[in-house]
Coordinates of N, CA and C in Angstrom, one line a residue:
X151 N 27.0 35.9 101.7 CA 26.3 35.6 100.4 C 27.3 35.9 99.2
X152 N 27.2 35.0 98.3 CA 28.1 35.1 97.1 C 27.6 36.2 96.2
X153 N 28.6 37.0 95.7 CA 28.3 38.1 94.8 C 28.7 37.6 93.4
X154 N 27.7 37.7 92.5 CA 27.9 37.3 91.1 C 28.2 38.5 90.2
X155 N 29.0 38.3 89.2 CA 29.3 39.3 88.2 C 28.3 39.2 87.1
X156 N 28.4 40.0 86.0 CA 27.5 40.1 84.9 C 27.3 38.8 84.2
X157 N 28.3 37.9 84.2 CA 28.2 36.6 83.5 C 27.9 35.5 84.5
X158 N 27.5 35.8 85.7 CA 27.0 34.8 86.7 C 28.1 34.1 87.4
X159 N 29.4 34.7 87.4 CA 30.5 34.1 88.0 C 30.7 34.7 89.4
X160 N 31.1 33.9 90.3 CA 31.5 34.5 91.6 C 32.5 35.6 91.5
X161 N 32.2 36.8 92.0 CA 33.1 38.0 91.9 C 34.5 37.7 92.3
X162 N 34.7 37.0 93.4 CA 36.0 36.8 93.9 C 36.8 35.9 92.9
X163 N 36.2 34.9 92.4 CA 36.8 34.0 91.4 C 37.2 34.8 90.1
X164 N 36.3 35.7 89.7 CA 36.5 36.5 88.5 C 37.7 37.5 88.8
X165 N 37.8 38.0 90.0 CA 39.0 38.9 90.3 C 40.3 38.1 90.3
X166 N 40.3 36.9 90.9 CA 41.5 36.0 90.9 C 41.9 35.7 89.4
X167 N 40.9 35.3 88.6 CA 41.3 34.9 87.2 C 41.8 36.2 86.5
X168 N 41.2 37.3 86.7 CA 41.6 38.5 86.0 C 43.0 38.9 86.4
X169 N 43.3 38.7 87.6 CA 44.7 39.0 88.1 C 45.7 38.1 87.4
X170 N 45.4 36.9 87.2 CA 46.3 36.0 86.5 C 46.3 36.2 85.0
X171 N 45.2 36.6 84.5 CA 45.1 36.9 83.1 C 45.9 38.2 82.8
X172 N 45.9 39.1 83.7 CA 46.6 40.4 83.5 C 48.1 40.0 83.5
X173 N 48.6 39.1 84.3 CA 50.0 38.7 84.3 C 50.3 38.1 83.0
X174 N 49.4 37.2 82.5 CA 49.6 36.6 81.2 C 49.6 37.7 80.1
X175 N 48.7 38.7 80.2 CA 48.7 39.8 79.2 C 50.0 40.5 79.2
X176 N 50.6 40.8 80.3 CA 51.9 41.5 80.4 C 52.9 40.7 79.7
X177 N 53.0 39.4 79.9 CA 53.9 38.5 79.3 C 53.8 38.5 77.8
X178 N 52.5 38.5 77.3 CA 52.2 38.5 75.9 C 52.7 39.8 75.2
X179 N 52.5 40.9 75.9 CA 52.9 42.2 75.4 C 54.4 42.3 75.2
X180 N 55.1 41.8 76.2 CA 56.6 41.8 76.0 C 57.0 40.8 75.0
X181 N 56.4 39.7 75.0 CA 56.7 38.6 74.0 C 56.5 39.2 72.6
X182 N 55.3 39.9 72.4 CA 55.0 40.5 71.1 C 56.1 41.5 70.7
X183 N 56.4 42.4 71.6 CA 57.4 43.5 71.2 C 58.8 42.8 70.9
X184 N 59.2 41.8 71.6 CA 60.4 41.1 71.3 C 60.4 40.5 70.0
X185 N 59.3 39.8 69.7 CA 59.2 39.1 68.4 C 59.1 40.2 67.2
X186 N 58.5 41.3 67.5 CA 58.5 42.3 66.5 C 59.9 42.8 66.2
X187 N 60.7 43.0 67.3 CA 62.1 43.4 67.1 C 62.9 42.4 66.4
X188 N 62.6 41.1 66.6 CA 63.4 40.1 65.9 C 63.0 40.2 64.4
X189 N 61.8 40.4 64.1 CA 61.3 40.5 62.7 C 62.1 41.7 62.0
X190 N 62.2 42.8 62.7 CA 62.8 44.0 62.1 C 64.3 43.8 62.0
X191 N 65.0 43.1 62.9 CA 66.4 43.2 63.0 C 67.2 41.9 62.7
X192 N 66.5 40.9 62.2 CA 67.1 39.6 61.9 C 68.1 39.8 60.8
X193 N 69.2 39.1 60.8 CA 70.3 39.2 59.8 C 70.8 37.8 59.5
X194 N 71.4 37.6 58.4 CA 72.0 36.3 58.1 C 71.3 35.5 57.0
X195 N 71.8 34.3 56.8 CA 71.3 33.5 55.7 C 69.9 33.1 55.9
X196 N 69.4 33.0 57.1 CA 68.0 32.6 57.3 C 67.0 33.8 57.3
X197 N 67.5 35.0 56.9 CA 66.6 36.2 57.0 C 65.2 36.0 56.4
X198 N 65.1 35.5 55.1 CA 63.8 35.5 54.5 C 62.9 34.5 55.2
X199 N 63.3 33.4 55.6 CA 62.5 32.4 56.3 C 62.1 32.9 57.6
X200 N 63.0 33.4 58.4 CA 62.7 33.8 59.8 C 61.9 35.1 59.8
X201 N 62.3 36.0 58.9 CA 61.5 37.3 58.8 C 60.0 37.0 58.7
X202 N 59.7 36.1 57.8 CA 58.3 35.8 57.6 C 57.7 35.0 58.8
X203 N 58.4 34.1 59.3 CA 57.9 33.4 60.5 C 57.7 34.3 61.7
X204 N 58.6 35.2 61.9 CA 58.5 36.2 63.0 C 57.2 37.0 62.8
X205 N 57.0 37.4 61.6 CA 55.8 38.2 61.3 C 54.5 37.4 61.6
X206 N 54.5 36.2 61.2 CA 53.4 35.3 61.5 C 53.2 35.1 63.0
X207 N 54.3 35.0 63.7 CA 54.3 34.9 65.2 C 53.7 36.1 65.9
X208 N 54.3 37.3 65.5 CA 53.8 38.5 66.2 C 52.4 38.8 65.9
X209 N 51.9 38.5 64.7 CA 50.5 38.7 64.4 C 49.6 37.8 65.2
X210 N 50.0 36.6 65.5 CA 49.3 35.7 66.3 C 49.3 36.2 67.8
X211 N 50.5 36.6 68.2 CA 50.6 37.2 69.6 C 49.7 38.4 69.8
X212 N 49.6 39.2 68.8 CA 48.8 40.5 68.9 C 47.3 40.1 69.0
X213 N 46.9 39.1 68.3 CA 45.5 38.6 68.3 C 45.2 38.1 69.8
X214 N 46.2 37.4 70.3 CA 46.0 36.8 71.7 C 46.0 37.9 72.7
X215 N 46.8 39.0 72.6 CA 46.7 40.1 73.5 C 45.3 40.7 73.5
X216 N 44.7 40.8 72.4 CA 43.4 41.4 72.3 C 42.3 40.4 73.0
X217 N 42.5 39.1 72.7 CA 41.5 38.2 73.3 C 41.6 38.1 74.8
X218 N 42.9 38.1 75.3 CA 43.1 38.1 76.7 C 42.5 39.3 77.4
X219 N 42.8 40.5 76.8 CA 42.2 41.8 77.4 C 40.7 41.7 77.4
X220 N 40.1 41.3 76.3 CA 38.7 41.2 76.2 C 38.1 40.2 77.2
X221 N 38.8 39.1 77.5 CA 38.4 38.1 78.5 C 38.4 38.8 79.9
X222 N 39.4 39.5 80.2 CA 39.5 40.2 81.4 C 38.3 41.2 81.6
X223 N 37.9 41.9 80.5 CA 36.8 42.8 80.5 C 35.5 42.0 80.7
X224 N 35.4 40.8 80.0 CA 34.2 40.0 80.2 C 34.0 39.5 81.6
X225 N 35.1 39.3 82.3 CA 35.0 38.9 83.7 C 34.7 40.1 84.6
X226 N 34.5 41.3 84.0 CA 34.1 42.4 84.8 C 35.3 43.2 85.4
X227 N 36.5 42.9 84.9 CA 37.7 43.6 85.4 C 38.4 44.4 84.4
X228 N 39.5 45.0 84.8 CA 40.2 46.0 83.9 C 41.5 45.4 83.5
X229 N 41.8 45.4 82.1 CA 43.1 44.9 81.7 C 44.2 45.9 81.9
X230 N 45.4 45.5 82.2 CA 46.5 46.4 82.3 C 46.7 47.0 80.9
X231 N 47.2 48.2 80.8 CA 47.3 48.9 79.5 C 48.5 49.8 79.4
X232 N 49.4 49.8 80.3 CA 50.6 50.6 80.2 C 51.8 49.7 80.1
X233 N 52.7 50.1 79.1 CA 53.9 49.2 78.9 C 54.8 49.2 80.1
X234 N 54.9 50.2 80.9 CA 55.7 50.2 82.1 C 55.2 49.2 83.1
X235 N 53.8 49.0 83.1 CA 53.2 48.0 84.0 C 53.5 46.6 83.4
X236 N 53.4 46.5 82.1 CA 53.7 45.2 81.5 C 55.2 44.7 81.9
X237 N 56.1 45.6 81.8 CA 57.5 45.3 82.1 C 57.6 44.8 83.5
X238 N 57.0 45.5 84.5 CA 57.0 45.1 85.9 C 56.4 43.7 86.1
X239 N 55.3 43.4 85.4 CA 54.5 42.2 85.7 C 54.9 41.0 84.9
X240 N 55.8 41.2 83.9 CA 56.1 40.1 83.0 C 57.3 39.3 83.5
X241 N 57.3 38.0 83.3 CA 58.4 37.2 83.5 C 59.3 37.2 82.3
X242 N 58.7 37.4 81.2 CA 59.5 37.5 79.9 C 60.2 38.9 80.0
X243 N 61.5 38.9 79.7 CA 62.3 40.1 79.8 C 62.4 40.7 78.4
X244 N 62.7 42.0 78.3 CA 62.9 42.6 77.0 C 64.2 42.0 76.4
X245 N 64.1 41.7 75.1 CA 65.2 41.1 74.4 C 65.8 42.3 73.6
X246 N 67.0 42.6 73.8 CA 67.6 43.8 73.1 C 68.8 43.3 72.3
X247 N 68.9 43.9 71.1 CA 70.1 43.8 70.2 C 70.4 42.3 69.9
X248 N 69.3 41.6 69.6 CA 69.5 40.2 69.1 C 69.2 40.1 67.6
X249 N 70.2 39.7 66.9 CA 70.1 39.7 65.4 C 70.3 38.3 64.8
X250 N 70.9 37.4 65.6 CA 71.2 36.0 65.1 C 69.9 35.2 65.1
X251 N 69.6 34.6 64.0 CA 68.3 33.8 63.9 C 68.1 32.8 64.9
X252 N 69.1 31.9 65.2 CA 68.9 30.9 66.2 C 68.7 31.5 67.6
X253 N 69.4 32.6 67.9 CA 69.2 33.2 69.2 C 67.8 33.8 69.3
X254 N 67.3 34.3 68.2 CA 65.9 34.8 68.2 C 64.9 33.7 68.5
X255 N 65.1 32.6 67.8 CA 64.3 31.4 67.9 C 64.3 30.9 69.4
X256 N 65.5 30.8 70.0 CA 65.7 30.4 71.4 C 64.9 31.3 72.3
X257 N 65.0 32.6 72.1 CA 64.2 33.6 72.9 C 62.7 33.3 72.7
X258 N 62.2 33.1 71.5 CA 60.8 32.9 71.3 C 60.4 31.6 72.0
X259 N 61.2 30.5 71.9 CA 60.9 29.3 72.5 C 60.9 29.4 74.0
X260 N 61.8 30.2 74.6 CA 61.8 30.4 76.0 C 60.5 31.2 76.4
X261 N 60.1 32.1 75.6 CA 58.8 32.8 75.9 C 57.6 31.9 75.8
X262 N 57.6 31.0 74.9 CA 56.5 30.1 74.8 C 56.4 29.2 76.1
X263 N 57.6 28.8 76.5 CA 57.6 28.0 77.8 C 57.0 28.7 78.9
X264 N 57.2 30.0 79.0 CA 56.6 30.8 80.1 C 55.1 30.9 79.9
X265 N 54.7 31.3 78.7 CA 53.2 31.5 78.6 C 52.5 30.2 78.7
X266 N 53.1 29.1 78.2 CA 52.4 27.8 78.3 C 52.2 27.5 79.8
X267 N 53.2 27.7 80.6 CA 53.2 27.4 82.0 C 52.1 28.2 82.7
X268 N 52.1 29.5 82.4 CA 51.1 30.4 83.0 C 49.7 30.0 82.5
X269 N 49.5 29.7 81.3 CA 48.2 29.2 80.8 C 47.7 28.0 81.5
X270 N 48.6 27.0 81.7 CA 48.2 25.8 82.4 C 47.7 26.2 83.9
X271 N 48.4 27.1 84.5 CA 48.0 27.5 85.9 C 46.6 28.2 85.8
X272 N 46.4 29.1 84.8 CA 45.1 29.7 84.6 C 44.1 28.7 84.3
X273 N 44.4 27.7 83.5 CA 43.4 26.7 83.1 C 43.0 25.9 84.4
X274 N 43.9 25.6 85.3 CA 43.5 25.0 86.5 C 42.6 25.8 87.4
X275 N 43.0 27.1 87.5 CA 42.2 28.0 88.3 C 40.8 28.2 87.6
X276 N 40.7 28.3 86.3 CA 39.5 28.5 85.6 C 38.6 27.3 85.8
X277 N 39.2 26.1 85.8 CA 38.4 24.9 86.1 C 37.8 24.9 87.5
X278 N 38.6 25.3 88.5 CA 38.1 25.3 89.8 C 37.0 26.4 90.0
X279 N 37.0 27.4 89.1 CA 36.0 28.5 89.2 C 34.8 28.2 88.3
X280 N 34.8 27.1 87.6 CA 33.7 26.8 86.6 C 33.7 27.9 85.5
X281 N 34.8 28.3 85.1 CA 34.9 29.4 84.0 C 35.2 28.7 82.7
X282 N 34.2 28.3 82.0 CA 34.4 27.6 80.7 C 35.0 28.5 79.7
X283 N 34.7 29.8 79.7 CA 35.2 30.7 78.7 C 36.7 30.8 78.8
X284 N 37.2 31.0 80.0 CA 38.7 31.1 80.2 C 39.4 29.8 79.9
X285 N 38.7 28.7 80.4 CA 39.3 27.4 80.2 C 39.4 27.1 78.7
X286 N 38.4 27.3 78.0 CA 38.5 27.1 76.5 C 39.6 27.9 75.8
X287 N 39.7 29.1 76.2 CA 40.7 30.0 75.6 C 42.1 29.5 75.9
X288 N 42.4 29.1 77.2 CA 43.7 28.6 77.6 C 44.0 27.3 77.0
X289 N 43.0 26.4 76.9 CA 43.2 25.1 76.3 C 43.5 25.2 74.8
X290 N 42.9 26.1 74.1 CA 43.2 26.4 72.7 C 44.6 26.9 72.5
X291 N 45.0 27.8 73.3 CA 46.4 28.4 73.3 C 47.4 27.3 73.5
X292 N 47.2 26.5 74.6 CA 48.2 25.5 75.0 C 48.4 24.5 73.8
X293 N 47.3 24.0 73.3 CA 47.3 23.0 72.2 C 48.1 23.6 71.0
X294 N 47.9 24.8 70.6 CA 48.5 25.4 69.5 C 50.0 25.6 69.8
X295 N 50.3 26.1 71.0 CA 51.7 26.5 71.3 C 52.6 25.4 71.6
X296 N 52.0 24.3 72.1 CA 52.8 23.1 72.3 C 53.4 22.6 71.0
X297 N 52.5 22.6 70.0 CA 53.0 22.2 68.6 C 54.0 23.2 68.1
X298 N 53.8 24.5 68.3 CA 54.8 25.5 67.8 C 56.1 25.3 68.5
X299 N 56.1 25.0 69.9 CA 57.3 24.8 70.6 C 58.1 23.6 70.1
X300 N 57.3 22.5 69.8 CA 58.0 21.3 69.2 C 58.6 21.7 67.8
X301 N 58.0 22.4 67.0 CA 58.5 22.8 65.7 C 59.7 23.7 65.8
X302 N 59.7 24.6 66.8 CA 60.9 25.5 67.0 C 62.0 24.7 67.5
X303 N 61.8 23.8 68.4 CA 62.8 22.9 69.0 C 63.4 22.1 67.8
X304 N 62.6 21.6 66.9 CA 63.1 20.8 65.8 C 64.0 21.7 64.9
X305 N 63.5 22.9 64.7 CA 64.3 23.9 63.9 C 65.7 24.1 64.4
X306 N 65.8 24.2 65.7 CA 67.1 24.4 66.4 C 68.0 23.2 66.4
X307 N 67.4 22.0 66.1 CA 68.1 20.8 66.0 C 68.3 20.1 67.3

C-alpha cells in the first residue's frame, strides 16, 4: 500500500525529491558564499558595476536557499543545515582569493551551469512524481537563470 505524506504525495517520491533538493540546497549555499566573497573582494575598473551586480545575485541566491529549504519541509523532509555538510554535498567548490572581475563572473557562470543542470534533473523527477509545486519552482528558476547565464556570457564577450 502506498504511504502518502501531508500533501498527498507518495512518501517514497517525496524522499527522493527531498534528497535531490538537498543536493541543490548545498550547491546554492556554496554558490551564495562564493558570490558574497566576490562582492566583498572585487577589485579593478569594474568594481562599481560588479559590486552591485554581485549583491543583486547573492540576494537572489539567498531567497532561493530559503525557498528550497521550505520546499523540502513541505515534502515532509528535513533540509541540510550545516555548512560542513553543504561542502561535502556540493558540486560547486569554494572559490578562494578571486579578485578579478571576469574571473568572478566566470565562476558565477560555472555555478549557474551546475544549478541549472541539477534543476532540470529535479524538474524531470518532479514531473514523474506529479509534484507540481517542485516542478513550478524549478521551472521558474531555470527560466530566470538561463537568461542570466546568457547575459553573463555576453558580458564576458
